[in-house]
Structures are given as structure tokens and as C-alpha cells.
Amino acid sequence: NGGPNDAKNLRVKLVVLGSSGVGKSCIVLRFVRGQFDPTSKVTVGASFLSQTIALQDSTTVKFEIWDTAGQERYAALAPLYYRGAAVAIVVYDITNPESFAKAQYWIKELRKHGSPEIVMALVGNKADLHEKREVPVQDGIDCAEKNGMFFIETSAKTSDNINQLFEEIAKRLPRPDS
Ligand code: GDP
Ligand code: MG
């Protein structure tokens, strides 16, 4: 067996949405390369990376990750990115309430224009900056619950909860009939 999307080997398109500067590219690089580079340049256009993880039941999930910068400035382009996406990660920065408001905008967009089966995660990043926190954890929890999303706080800097984020998403993916 072993086709690209048999019951044991899934391949999924994942898009990352959220305001500029919340740490989208850092989350992706931490997950894919295990690195954090505080001086990395702003993403131009869309960069594309992939990473495969194995779950306990020996299923593998290959994430094809679209880390979009264009959507930050040109919201009209966003549907081009999330078309066909099986997963959307919506990221905000826990020190930045505006980025949380923007996350709620992206959730609405996804529910209007995304695939009905899309798995959505709400991510409060920069959890290491807890002394500068302005978005209470409970606000993230409530927003995610209201929208049927998975919620987690992460730090791309310390790598806290980064692998957990992708593992939890993988577990929530609809499986093709086996
Ligand atoms: P993007 O515009 O959403 O892709 O954001 P970037 O990934 O380029 O990150 C923006 C800035 O936030 C950079 O200066 C990163 O070093 C910083 N950053 C990203 N993630 C974290 C984090 O978890 N903690 C802290 N303290 N800084 C972070
Ligand atoms: Mg970026």
C-alpha cells in the first residue's frame, strides 16, 4: 500500500495566519528545523516547508506548510492561501491585544471561506514573555471554544508546546476510510 493519502500516511496542506510579528515564521522554523533565530528576516511572499511526524498508532502525517506574509498586508490574497487547506493555524501574540483581535477576524474569514472540514488551531505565541502578557489565557480558551478550535499557548523562542501543537492537530485530522 502506501499511497500519499492512504489511511496510514496523510499529506495535508497547513496554512499559518495572523498579524505580522506574532511569530508565525518562528513557529514554523522551530517545528521544521528545531531552530530559533531572533534576527531572521521578515518572510516575503509565501515560504513553503514540509515536515512529517509519526503518531503513536504508526500513522504518519506530512504537513505541507504555507507560511504566508502577503496575507498580513493584502487580506484579499488570503483565500488563495487557504483554499484546499486541511489545517489552519491562527496565531496571535499574548503581549499584543490587537493581534488577538486580528486572530478573531481570521477565524471569521476561515469559517466563511475555508473548507467546512478544516481543522483550526488558535495559538497564543510568545508565552515566554509572561511578564508582558496582555491577553489572558482565558480569553484564548473562550474564543477557541466558541469556534470549535483547538487552543494552545506556545513559545517559538523556548520551543514550549511547539511539537504538542502539531501533534494535537495531527490527532484531530479526519482519517480517510481504511
Ligand atoms: P511573523 O511576522 O508572524 O512571521 O513573525 P516572526 O516569526 O518573523 O517573528 C517576529 C518577531 O517575534 C521576531 O523578532 C522573533 O524573534 C520574535 N518571536 C517570535 N516568536 C517568539 C517567541 O515565542 N517569544 C519571543 N520572545 N519572541 C518571539
Ligand atoms: Mg513571517
XYZ file of N, CA and C and ligand atoms in Angstrom, residues 18-27 36-43 67-68 72 91 93 125-129 154-158, ligand 1:
127
model
N -2.218 35.245 10.696
C -2.103 36.099 11.868
C -1.338 37.368 11.523
N -1.380 38.330 12.444
C -0.723 39.617 12.213
C 0.776 39.447 12.014
N 1.355 40.428 11.353
C 2.801 40.473 11.190
C 3.482 40.586 12.556
N 4.513 39.804 12.778
C 5.301 39.931 14.002
C 4.856 39.049 15.166
N 3.802 38.259 14.986
C 3.327 37.417 16.104
C 4.183 36.158 16.296
N 5.003 35.851 15.267
C 5.900 34.699 15.405
C 5.552 33.512 14.522
N 4.778 33.746 13.470
C 4.373 32.646 12.579
C 5.586 31.924 11.991
N 6.503 32.701 11.419
C 7.667 32.083 10.768
C 8.544 31.379 11.797
N 8.663 31.969 12.974
C 9.476 31.336 14.027
C 8.863 30.017 14.497
N 7.536 29.950 14.589
C 6.871 28.695 14.991
C 7.159 27.611 13.954
N 15.621 28.543 16.465
C 15.013 29.862 16.677
C 16.079 30.887 16.370
N 15.824 31.731 15.390
C 16.796 32.758 15.023
C 16.148 34.116 15.230
N 16.506 34.814 16.336
C 15.823 36.079 16.645
C 16.100 37.173 15.617
N 17.077 36.962 14.740
C 17.402 38.013 13.763
C 16.865 37.684 12.373
N 16.050 36.600 12.278
C 15.634 36.184 10.932
C 14.829 37.279 10.247
N 14.977 37.340 8.948
C 14.322 38.384 8.162
C 12.835 38.079 8.007
N 12.091 39.149 7.818
C 10.654 39.021 7.578
C 10.415 38.184 6.315
N 9.455 37.281 6.395
C 9.121 36.456 5.233
C 8.588 37.339 4.112
N 3.594 29.379 4.947
C 3.834 30.479 5.891
C 3.694 31.768 5.104
N 2.558 32.396 5.267
C 2.212 33.493 4.367
C 2.560 34.848 4.959
N -0.786 39.335 5.476
C -0.717 40.357 6.514
C -1.068 41.728 5.934
N -2.521 32.538 14.632
C -1.568 32.896 15.681
C -1.765 34.340 16.139
N -0.117 37.112 19.461
C 0.986 37.320 20.402
C 0.344 37.694 21.740
N 1.113 32.870 20.972
C 2.578 32.686 20.961
C 3.268 33.728 21.859
N 4.554 33.523 22.066
C 5.416 34.354 22.926
C 5.044 34.171 24.401
N 4.645 32.956 24.742
C 4.258 32.658 26.122
C 5.419 32.867 27.091
N 6.653 32.892 26.587
C 7.816 33.176 27.453
C 7.791 34.613 27.978
N 7.063 35.492 27.311
C 7.008 36.904 27.733
C 5.856 37.137 28.708
N 2.132 28.878 23.047
C 3.439 28.360 22.640
C 4.522 29.408 22.861
N 5.757 28.953 22.817
C 6.888 29.863 22.650
C 7.826 29.286 21.601
N 7.942 29.972 20.478
C 8.912 29.547 19.465
C 10.322 29.770 19.999
N 10.463 30.709 20.942
C 11.786 31.021 21.484
C 12.308 29.870 22.351
N 11.473 29.385 23.281
C 11.926 28.311 24.176
C 11.544 26.923 23.634
P 5.761 36.667 11.712
O 5.757 38.011 11.084
O 4.432 36.340 12.330
O 6.249 35.575 10.800
O 6.761 36.758 12.955
P 8.281 36.255 13.056
O 8.316 34.770 13.160
O 9.075 36.884 11.979
O 8.686 36.833 14.490
C 8.568 38.221 14.761
C 9.447 38.604 15.936
O 8.995 37.959 17.127
C 10.909 38.186 15.767
O 11.709 39.242 16.280
C 11.052 36.958 16.612
O 12.361 36.810 17.119
C 10.038 37.227 17.734
N 9.447 35.982 18.266
C 8.829 35.007 17.563
N 8.385 34.046 18.375
C 8.715 34.408 19.634
C 8.506 33.818 20.937
O 7.926 32.755 21.110
N 8.988 34.527 22.013
C 9.637 35.712 21.875
N 10.070 36.314 22.990
N 9.843 36.293 20.675
C 9.390 35.653 19.568
